[in-house]
PDB file of C-alpha atoms and ligand atoms in Angstrom:
ATOM      1  CA  MET A 214     123.473 -29.717 -40.009  1.00  0.00           C
ATOM      2  CA  LYS A 215     121.798 -28.006 -42.776  1.00  0.00           C
ATOM      3  CA  THR A 216     118.965 -25.579 -43.578  1.00  0.00           C
ATOM      4  CA  LEU A 217     116.643 -25.328 -46.803  1.00  0.00           C
ATOM      5  CA  LEU A 218     114.910 -22.227 -47.513  1.00  0.00           C
ATOM      6  CA  VAL A 219     112.677 -22.541 -50.190  1.00  0.00           C
ATOM      7  CA  LYS A 220     110.572 -19.510 -51.357  1.00  0.00           C
ATOM      8  CA  TYR A 221     107.851 -18.388 -53.909  1.00  0.00           C
ATOM      9  CA  THR A 222     107.746 -14.846 -53.603  1.00  0.00           C
ATOM     10  CA  PRO A 223     107.180 -12.720 -56.479  1.00  0.00           C
ATOM     11  CA  ARG A 224     107.046  -9.540 -55.290  1.00  0.00           C
ATOM     12  CA  GLU A 225     110.335  -9.473 -53.992  1.00  0.00           C
ATOM     13  CA  GLU A 226     111.349  -6.834 -52.232  1.00  0.00           C
ATOM     14  CA  ARG A 227     108.101  -5.796 -51.439  1.00  0.00           C
ATOM     15  CA  SER A 228     107.121  -9.019 -50.517  1.00  0.00           C
ATOM     16  CA  THR A 229     106.055  -9.357 -46.457  1.00  0.00           C
ATOM     17  CA  SER A 230     106.814 -13.449 -46.935  1.00  0.00           C
ATOM     18  CA  LYS A 231     110.175 -12.477 -47.982  1.00  0.00           C
ATOM     19  CA  LYS A 232     110.764 -10.369 -45.141  1.00  0.00           C
ATOM     20  CA  LEU A 233     109.871 -12.727 -42.811  1.00  0.00           C
ATOM     21  CA  LEU A 234     112.508 -15.544 -44.711  1.00  0.00           C
ATOM     22  CA  ASP A 235     115.168 -12.692 -44.262  1.00  0.00           C
ATOM     23  CA  ALA A 236     114.291 -12.122 -40.624  1.00  0.00           C
ATOM     24  CA  PHE A 237     114.987 -16.085 -40.235  1.00  0.00           C
ATOM     25  CA  ARG A 238     117.902 -16.450 -42.238  1.00  0.00           C
ATOM     26  CA  ASN A 239     119.736 -13.616 -40.178  1.00  0.00           C
ATOM     27  CA  GLU A 240     119.439 -15.807 -37.350  1.00  0.00           C
ATOM     28  CA  ILE A 241     120.258 -18.961 -38.430  1.00  0.00           C
ATOM     29  CA  LYS A 242     123.768 -20.275 -36.939  1.00  0.00           C
ATOM     30  CA  ASN A 243     126.096 -23.061 -37.831  1.00  0.00           C
ATOM     31  CA  SER A 244     124.502 -24.332 -40.423  1.00  0.00           C
ATOM     32  CA  GLU A 245     124.961 -24.472 -44.171  1.00  0.00           C
ATOM     33  CA  ILE A 246     122.419 -22.577 -45.801  1.00  0.00           C
ATOM     34  CA  GLU A 247     120.698 -23.650 -49.011  1.00  0.00           C
ATOM     35  CA  VAL A 248     117.974 -22.141 -51.076  1.00  0.00           C
ATOM     36  CA  LEU A 249     115.397 -22.845 -53.457  1.00  0.00           C
ATOM     37  CA  ASP A 250     113.720 -20.337 -55.701  1.00  0.00           C
ATOM     38  CA  LEU A 251     110.509 -21.708 -57.006  1.00  0.00           C
ATOM     39  CA  CYS A 252     110.056 -18.673 -59.187  1.00  0.00           C
ATOM     40  CA  ILE A 253     113.039 -19.431 -60.964  1.00  0.00           C
ATOM     41  CA  ASN A 254     113.565 -23.189 -60.672  1.00  0.00           C
ATOM     42  CA  VAL A 255     109.717 -23.935 -61.275  1.00  0.00           C
ATOM     43  CA  PRO A 256     108.777 -27.557 -60.391  1.00  0.00           C
ATOM     44  CA  ASP A 257     107.575 -29.758 -63.079  1.00  0.00           C
ATOM     45  CA  MET A 258     103.863 -30.968 -62.903  1.00  0.00           C
ATOM     46  CA  PHE A 259     102.726 -34.397 -63.109  1.00  0.00           C
ATOM     47  CA  ASN A 260     102.219 -35.478 -66.980  1.00  0.00           C
ATOM     48  CA  VAL A 261     101.269 -38.545 -68.665  1.00  0.00           C
ATOM     49  CA  GLU A 262     104.810 -39.450 -69.161  1.00  0.00           C
ATOM     50  CA  ASN A 263     106.274 -38.991 -65.693  1.00  0.00           C
ATOM     51  CA  MET A 264     102.474 -40.222 -63.648  1.00  0.00           C
ATOM     52  CA  SER A 265     103.330 -43.148 -65.040  1.00  0.00           C
ATOM     53  CA  ALA A 266     107.315 -43.342 -65.153  1.00  0.00           C
ATOM     54  CA  TYR A 267     106.594 -42.411 -61.336  1.00  0.00           C
ATOM     55  CA  ILE A 268     104.044 -45.016 -61.006  1.00  0.00           C
ATOM     56  CA  HIS A 269     106.176 -48.127 -62.100  1.00  0.00           C
ATOM     57  CA  ARG A 270     108.742 -47.112 -60.374  1.00  0.00           C
ATOM     58  CA  ASN A 271     107.891 -46.173 -57.170  1.00  0.00           C
ATOM     59  CA  TYR A 272     104.374 -48.257 -56.471  1.00  0.00           C
ATOM     60  CA  LEU A 273     105.398 -51.204 -58.439  1.00  0.00           C
ATOM     61  CA  LYS A 274     108.723 -51.589 -58.411  1.00  0.00           C
ATOM     62  CA  GLU A 275     109.263 -52.086 -61.825  1.00  0.00           C
ATOM     63  CA  GLU A 276     112.553 -51.272 -63.999  1.00  0.00           C
ATOM     64  CA  ILE A 277     111.733 -47.986 -65.784  1.00  0.00           C
ATOM     65  CA  SER A 278     113.284 -46.901 -68.990  1.00  0.00           C
ATOM     66  CA  ASN A 279     116.037 -44.163 -69.144  1.00  0.00           C
ATOM     67  CA  GLY A 280     113.382 -42.359 -70.649  1.00  0.00           C
ATOM     68  CA  GLN A 281     111.406 -42.627 -67.904  1.00  0.00           C
ATOM     69  CA  THR A 282     113.543 -42.045 -65.957  1.00  0.00           C
ATOM     70  CA  LYS A 283     114.310 -39.069 -67.000  1.00  0.00           C
ATOM     71  CA  SER A 284     111.010 -37.412 -67.373  1.00  0.00           C
ATOM     72  CA  LEU A 285     111.468 -37.169 -62.856  1.00  0.00           C
ATOM     73  CA  THR A 286     115.060 -35.906 -63.190  1.00  0.00           C
ATOM     74  CA  LYS A 287     113.322 -32.687 -61.816  1.00  0.00           C
ATOM     75  CA  MET A 288     111.410 -34.410 -58.838  1.00  0.00           C
ATOM     76  CA  ASP A 289     114.033 -36.527 -57.841  1.00  0.00           C
ATOM     77  CA  ALA A 290     116.247 -33.747 -57.547  1.00  0.00           C
ATOM     78  CA  MET A 291     114.014 -31.733 -55.319  1.00  0.00           C
ATOM     79  CA  THR A 292     113.292 -34.910 -53.107  1.00  0.00           C
ATOM     80  CA  ARG A 293     116.861 -35.269 -52.621  1.00  0.00           C
ATOM     81  CA  GLN A 294     117.542 -31.768 -51.963  1.00  0.00           C
ATOM     82  CA  ILE A 295     114.711 -31.976 -48.994  1.00  0.00           C
ATOM     83  CA  LYS A 296     115.790 -35.657 -47.845  1.00  0.00           C
ATOM     84  CA  SER A 297     119.344 -33.453 -47.766  1.00  0.00           C
ATOM     85  CA  ALA A 298     118.197 -31.107 -45.326  1.00  0.00           C
ATOM     86  CA  ASP A 299     117.295 -30.943 -41.124  1.00  0.00           C
ATOM     87  CA  ILE A 300     115.616 -27.746 -41.163  1.00  0.00           C
ATOM     88  CA  VAL A 301     113.185 -26.915 -44.215  1.00  0.00           C
ATOM     89  CA  VAL A 302     111.712 -23.274 -44.195  1.00  0.00           C
ATOM     90  CA  MET A 303     109.166 -22.303 -46.394  1.00  0.00           C
ATOM     91  CA  ALA A 304     107.854 -18.566 -47.653  1.00  0.00           C
ATOM     92  CA  PHE A 305     104.634 -17.550 -49.808  1.00  0.00           C
ATOM     93  CA  PRO A 306     102.047 -15.602 -49.889  1.00  0.00           C
ATOM     94  CA  MET A 307      98.255 -17.124 -49.895  1.00  0.00           C
ATOM     95  CA  HIS A 308      96.967 -17.428 -53.460  1.00  0.00           C
ATOM     96  CA  ASN A 309      93.438 -17.620 -53.553  1.00  0.00           C
ATOM     97  CA  PHE A 310      93.140 -19.216 -49.729  1.00  0.00           C
ATOM     98  CA  SER A 311      95.896 -21.983 -50.700  1.00  0.00           C
ATOM     99  CA  MET A 312      99.638 -22.410 -51.691  1.00  0.00           C
ATOM    100  CA  PRO A 313     100.571 -20.817 -55.190  1.00  0.00           C
ATOM    101  CA  ALA A 314     100.331 -23.697 -57.587  1.00  0.00           C
ATOM    102  CA  PRO A 315     104.118 -23.469 -57.854  1.00  0.00           C
ATOM    103  CA  VAL A 316     104.627 -24.663 -54.089  1.00  0.00           C
ATOM    104  CA  LYS A 317     101.907 -27.094 -54.431  1.00  0.00           C
ATOM    105  CA  ALA A 318     104.009 -29.154 -57.467  1.00  0.00           C
ATOM    106  CA  TRP A 319     107.013 -28.816 -55.212  1.00  0.00           C
ATOM    107  CA  PHE A 320     105.185 -31.164 -52.342  1.00  0.00           C
ATOM    108  CA  ASP A 321     103.983 -33.064 -55.529  1.00  0.00           C
ATOM    109  CA  SER A 322     107.394 -33.279 -56.715  1.00  0.00           C
ATOM    110  CA  VAL A 323     108.980 -34.104 -52.942  1.00  0.00           C
ATOM    111  CA  MET A 324     106.660 -36.251 -51.938  1.00  0.00           C
ATOM    112  CA  LEU A 325     107.522 -39.692 -53.401  1.00  0.00           C
ATOM    113  CA  LYS A 326     106.403 -42.756 -52.424  1.00  0.00           C
ATOM    114  CA  GLY A 327     109.670 -44.741 -51.059  1.00  0.00           C
ATOM    115  CA  GLN A 328     110.872 -41.595 -50.536  1.00  0.00           C
ATOM    116  CA  THR A 329     109.565 -39.071 -48.072  1.00  0.00           C
ATOM    117  CA  TRP A 330     107.120 -41.617 -47.313  1.00  0.00           C
ATOM    118  CA  ASP A 331     105.821 -44.662 -47.435  1.00  0.00           C
ATOM    119  CA  THR A 332     103.424 -47.621 -46.453  1.00  0.00           C
ATOM    120  CA  SER A 333     103.370 -50.357 -44.400  1.00  0.00           C
ATOM    121  CA  ASP A 334     100.715 -53.287 -43.928  1.00  0.00           C
ATOM    122  CA  GLY A 335      98.131 -50.654 -45.506  1.00  0.00           C
ATOM    123  CA  LYS A 336      99.288 -47.919 -43.224  1.00  0.00           C
ATOM    124  CA  TYR A 337     101.023 -44.894 -44.297  1.00  0.00           C
ATOM    125  CA  PHE A 338     104.044 -43.423 -42.657  1.00  0.00           C
ATOM    126  CA  GLY A 339     106.572 -40.646 -42.989  1.00  0.00           C
ATOM    127  CA  LEU A 340     110.359 -40.880 -43.605  1.00  0.00           C
ATOM    128  CA  MET A 341     111.435 -37.477 -42.542  1.00  0.00           C
ATOM    129  CA  ASN A 342     111.129 -37.884 -38.708  1.00  0.00           C
ATOM    130  CA  GLY A 343     113.899 -36.247 -36.834  1.00  0.00           C
ATOM    131  CA  LYS A 344     113.570 -33.078 -39.114  1.00  0.00           C
ATOM    132  CA  LYS A 345     111.995 -29.659 -38.436  1.00  0.00           C
ATOM    133  CA  ALA A 346     109.951 -27.259 -40.711  1.00  0.00           C
ATOM    134  CA  LEU A 347     108.301 -23.219 -40.248  1.00  0.00           C
ATOM    135  CA  ILE A 348     105.794 -22.431 -42.411  1.00  0.00           C
ATOM    136  CA  LEU A 349     106.044 -18.419 -43.200  1.00  0.00           C
ATOM    137  CA  VAL A 350     102.608 -17.347 -45.218  1.00  0.00           C
ATOM    138  CA  SER A 351     101.449 -13.825 -45.742  1.00  0.00           C
ATOM    139  CA  SER A 352      97.867 -12.824 -46.470  1.00  0.00           C
ATOM    140  CA  GLY A 353      95.815 -10.076 -47.381  1.00  0.00           C
ATOM    141  CA  GLY A 354      92.751 -10.957 -45.060  1.00  0.00           C
ATOM    142  CA  PHE A 355      92.354 -12.121 -41.600  1.00  0.00           C
ATOM    143  CA  TYR A 356      91.607 -15.876 -41.037  1.00  0.00           C
ATOM    144  CA  THR A 357      92.384 -16.259 -37.022  1.00  0.00           C
ATOM    145  CA  LYS A 358      88.821 -15.669 -36.553  1.00  0.00           C
ATOM    146  CA  GLU A 359      85.111 -16.032 -37.650  1.00  0.00           C
ATOM    147  CA  PRO A 360      83.642 -16.067 -40.280  1.00  0.00           C
ATOM    148  CA  MET A 361      86.946 -16.491 -42.739  1.00  0.00           C
ATOM    149  CA  MET A 362      88.551 -19.468 -40.046  1.00  0.00           C
ATOM    150  CA  ASN A 363      87.626 -22.469 -42.737  1.00  0.00           C
ATOM    151  CA  TRP A 364      89.090 -20.366 -45.331  1.00  0.00           C
ATOM    152  CA  GLU A 365      92.468 -20.757 -44.713  1.00  0.00           C
ATOM    153  CA  HIS A 366      94.022 -23.868 -46.580  1.00  0.00           C
ATOM    154  CA  ALA A 367      97.412 -22.450 -47.125  1.00  0.00           C
ATOM    155  CA  LEU A 368      99.531 -22.828 -44.020  1.00  0.00           C
ATOM    156  CA  SER A 369      96.724 -25.554 -42.794  1.00  0.00           C
ATOM    157  CA  LEU A 370      97.438 -27.854 -45.841  1.00  0.00           C
ATOM    158  CA  THR A 371     101.444 -26.883 -46.064  1.00  0.00           C
ATOM    159  CA  LYS A 372     101.440 -27.969 -42.544  1.00  0.00           C
ATOM    160  CA  ILE A 373      99.738 -31.933 -43.207  1.00  0.00           C
ATOM    161  CA  GLU A 374     102.021 -32.369 -45.975  1.00  0.00           C
ATOM    162  CA  PHE A 375     104.652 -31.892 -43.396  1.00  0.00           C
ATOM    163  CA  GLN A 376     103.174 -34.020 -40.833  1.00  0.00           C
ATOM    164  CA  PHE A 377     102.160 -36.939 -43.613  1.00  0.00           C
ATOM    165  CA  MET A 378     106.274 -36.761 -44.610  1.00  0.00           C
ATOM    166  CA  GLY A 379     107.047 -37.433 -40.660  1.00  0.00           C
ATOM    167  CA  PHE A 380     108.719 -34.083 -40.013  1.00  0.00           C
ATOM    168  CA  SER A 381     108.872 -34.024 -36.033  1.00  0.00           C
ATOM    169  CA  ASP A 382     108.413 -30.253 -35.203  1.00  0.00           C
ATOM    170  CA  ILE A 383     106.365 -28.349 -37.716  1.00  0.00           C
ATOM    171  CA  ARG A 384     105.405 -24.283 -36.829  1.00  0.00           C
ATOM    172  CA  GLY A 385     103.819 -22.326 -38.710  1.00  0.00           C
ATOM    173  CA  ILE A 386     102.966 -18.310 -38.624  1.00  0.00           C
ATOM    174  CA  LEU A 387     100.090 -16.737 -40.865  1.00  0.00           C
ATOM    175  CA  ASN A 388     101.300 -13.156 -40.961  1.00  0.00           C
ATOM    176  CA  GLU A 389      97.870 -12.260 -42.173  1.00  0.00           C
ATOM    177  CA  GLY A 390      96.097  -9.129 -42.475  1.00  0.00           C
ATOM    178  CA  MET A 391      98.619  -7.553 -44.944  1.00  0.00           C
ATOM    179  CA  ASN A 392      95.955  -5.876 -47.134  1.00  0.00           C
ATOM    180  CA  ALA A 393      94.378  -4.296 -44.233  1.00  0.00           C
ATOM    181  CA  GLY A 394      96.250  -0.894 -44.291  1.00  0.00           C
ATOM    182  CA  ASP A 395      99.357   0.759 -43.403  1.00  0.00           C
ATOM    183  CA  GLN A 396      98.980   0.105 -39.402  1.00  0.00           C
ATOM    184  CA  ALA A 397      97.517  -2.850 -39.725  1.00  0.00           C
ATOM    185  CA  GLN A 398     100.036  -4.290 -41.496  1.00  0.00           C
ATOM    186  CA  ALA A 399     102.968  -2.339 -39.655  1.00  0.00           C
ATOM    187  CA  GLU A 400     101.751  -4.114 -36.749  1.00  0.00           C
ATOM    188  CA  ASN A 401     100.874  -7.438 -37.674  1.00  0.00           C
ATOM    189  CA  LEU A 402     104.149  -7.854 -39.359  1.00  0.00           C
ATOM    190  CA  GLY A 403     106.257  -6.396 -37.143  1.00  0.00           C
ATOM    191  CA  LYS A 404     104.613  -9.559 -34.732  1.00  0.00           C
ATOM    192  CA  SER A 405     105.482 -11.909 -37.310  1.00  0.00           C
ATOM    193  CA  ILE A 406     108.735 -10.930 -37.258  1.00  0.00           C
ATOM    194  CA  ALA A 407     109.468 -11.030 -33.345  1.00  0.00           C
ATOM    195  CA  GLU A 408     108.045 -14.854 -34.078  1.00  0.00           C
ATOM    196  CA  VAL A 409     109.831 -15.687 -36.679  1.00  0.00           C
ATOM    197  CA  LYS A 410     113.431 -14.652 -34.504  1.00  0.00           C
ATOM    198  CA  LYS A 411     111.863 -16.601 -31.365  1.00  0.00           C
ATOM    199  CA  ILE A 412     111.572 -19.747 -33.311  1.00  0.00           C
ATOM    200  CA  ALA A 413     114.759 -19.130 -34.854  1.00  0.00           C
ATOM    201  CA  ILE A 414     116.678 -18.588 -31.518  1.00  0.00           C
ATOM    202  CA  GLU A 415     114.839 -21.504 -30.205  1.00  0.00           C
ATOM    203  CA  TRP A 416     116.392 -23.643 -32.711  1.00  0.00           C
ATOM    204  CA  TYR A 417     119.435 -22.581 -33.903  1.00  0.00           C
ATOM    205  CA  GLY A 418     120.456 -20.799 -30.451  1.00  0.00           C
ATOM    206  CA  ASN A 419     121.409 -17.002 -29.051  1.00  0.00           C
TER     207      ASN A 419
HETATM  208  C1  FMN B 532      97.196 -13.834 -56.999  1.00  0.00           C
HETATM  209  C2  FMN B 532      96.481 -13.228 -56.053  1.00  0.00           C
HETATM  210  C3  FMN B 532      95.998 -13.896 -54.649  1.00  0.00           C
HETATM  211  C4  FMN B 532      95.819 -13.714 -53.958  1.00  0.00           C
HETATM  212  N1  FMN B 532      94.516 -14.375 -53.431  1.00  0.00           N
HETATM  213  C5  FMN B 532      94.647 -14.312 -51.753  1.00  0.00           C
HETATM  214  C6  FMN B 532      93.329 -14.655 -50.775  1.00  0.00           C
HETATM  215  O1  FMN B 532      92.928 -15.895 -51.221  1.00  0.00           O
HETATM  216  N2  FMN B 532      93.785 -13.738 -49.642  1.00  0.00           N
HETATM  217  C7  FMN B 532      94.204 -13.401 -48.911  1.00  0.00           C
HETATM  218  O2  FMN B 532      93.503 -12.657 -47.758  1.00  0.00           O
HETATM  219  N3  FMN B 532      95.258 -12.590 -49.379  1.00  0.00           N
HETATM  220  C8  FMN B 532      95.097 -13.058 -51.240  1.00  0.00           C
HETATM  221  N4  FMN B 532      95.798 -12.257 -52.128  1.00  0.00           N
HETATM  222  C9  FMN B 532      96.679 -11.244 -51.020  1.00  0.00           C
HETATM  223  C10 FMN B 532      98.020 -11.671 -50.354  1.00  0.00           C
HETATM  224  O3  FMN B 532      98.136 -12.925 -50.361  1.00  0.00           O
HETATM  225  C11 FMN B 532      99.087 -10.748 -49.876  1.00  0.00           C
HETATM  226  O4  FMN B 532      98.496  -9.788 -50.634  1.00  0.00           O
HETATM  227  C12 FMN B 532     100.108 -11.054 -49.232  1.00  0.00           C
HETATM  228  O5  FMN B 532     101.002  -9.932 -48.359  1.00  0.00           O
HETATM  229  C13 FMN B 532     100.969 -11.033 -50.289  1.00  0.00           C
HETATM  230  O6  FMN B 532     102.341 -11.581 -50.138  1.00  0.00           O
HETATM  231  P1  FMN B 532     103.435 -10.706 -50.361  1.00  0.00           P
HETATM  232  O7  FMN B 532     103.395  -9.498 -49.207  1.00  0.00           O
HETATM  233  O8  FMN B 532     104.636 -12.242 -49.358  1.00  0.00           O
HETATM  234  O9  FMN B 532     103.608 -10.739 -51.407  1.00  0.00           O
HETATM  235  C14 FMN B 532      96.114 -12.459 -53.073  1.00  0.00           C
HETATM  236  C15 FMN B 532      96.938 -11.655 -53.901  1.00  0.00           C
HETATM  237  C16 FMN B 532      97.308 -11.747 -55.226  1.00  0.00           C
HETATM  238  C17 FMN B 532      98.359 -11.732 -56.119  1.00  0.00           C
END
């Protein structure tokens, strides 16, 4: 069994999303662990060259040149990595109501047609059945009650990405209110850490 930890926590030791990931990691048992740090290994974004290579190779099923193949090297490596994992755990902060750009670029890198999802008879289907995902997102404000509920596009979008790829068990924790003062931060972080541990114990045992 393999667990892939995908993190984007640029505040490092001060990061509350990193604290959640560390709490999960401490509970992992009987699994190989691989870490992808998106602050260090920054995903490529689509540009004119690699977009054309991707479409010709993955959609039109054409032979592409060595240069075109090379332009997709990093995306292909990240895709192989997610495909090799049984459990994927992600940790990152909310930035401007959504996932930070490197996290989105990672999804754009691994959501490759024919690899993690495909189509048949005009219908879309995921290829990652049987896998589990846990998403850990910290936010400064609160989004589980009105009037902010429809401003939350970090956890909700991330869940949809995993759903589209066909993941079978998708969990998410919105560790909210991290900028709402020391007391609210401590209380909410404590609750989120307890939830994280519960999920880890459910998945890996005591
Ligand atoms: C560039 C930037 C954008 C942010 N945007 C939001 C936001 O849209 N909504 C929000 O509630 N908090 C926002 N925050 C606050 C962070 O989400 C919050 O501080 C969170 O705890 C950071 O995660 P970390 O503790 O793992 O570093 C933003 C912070 C930064 C630095």
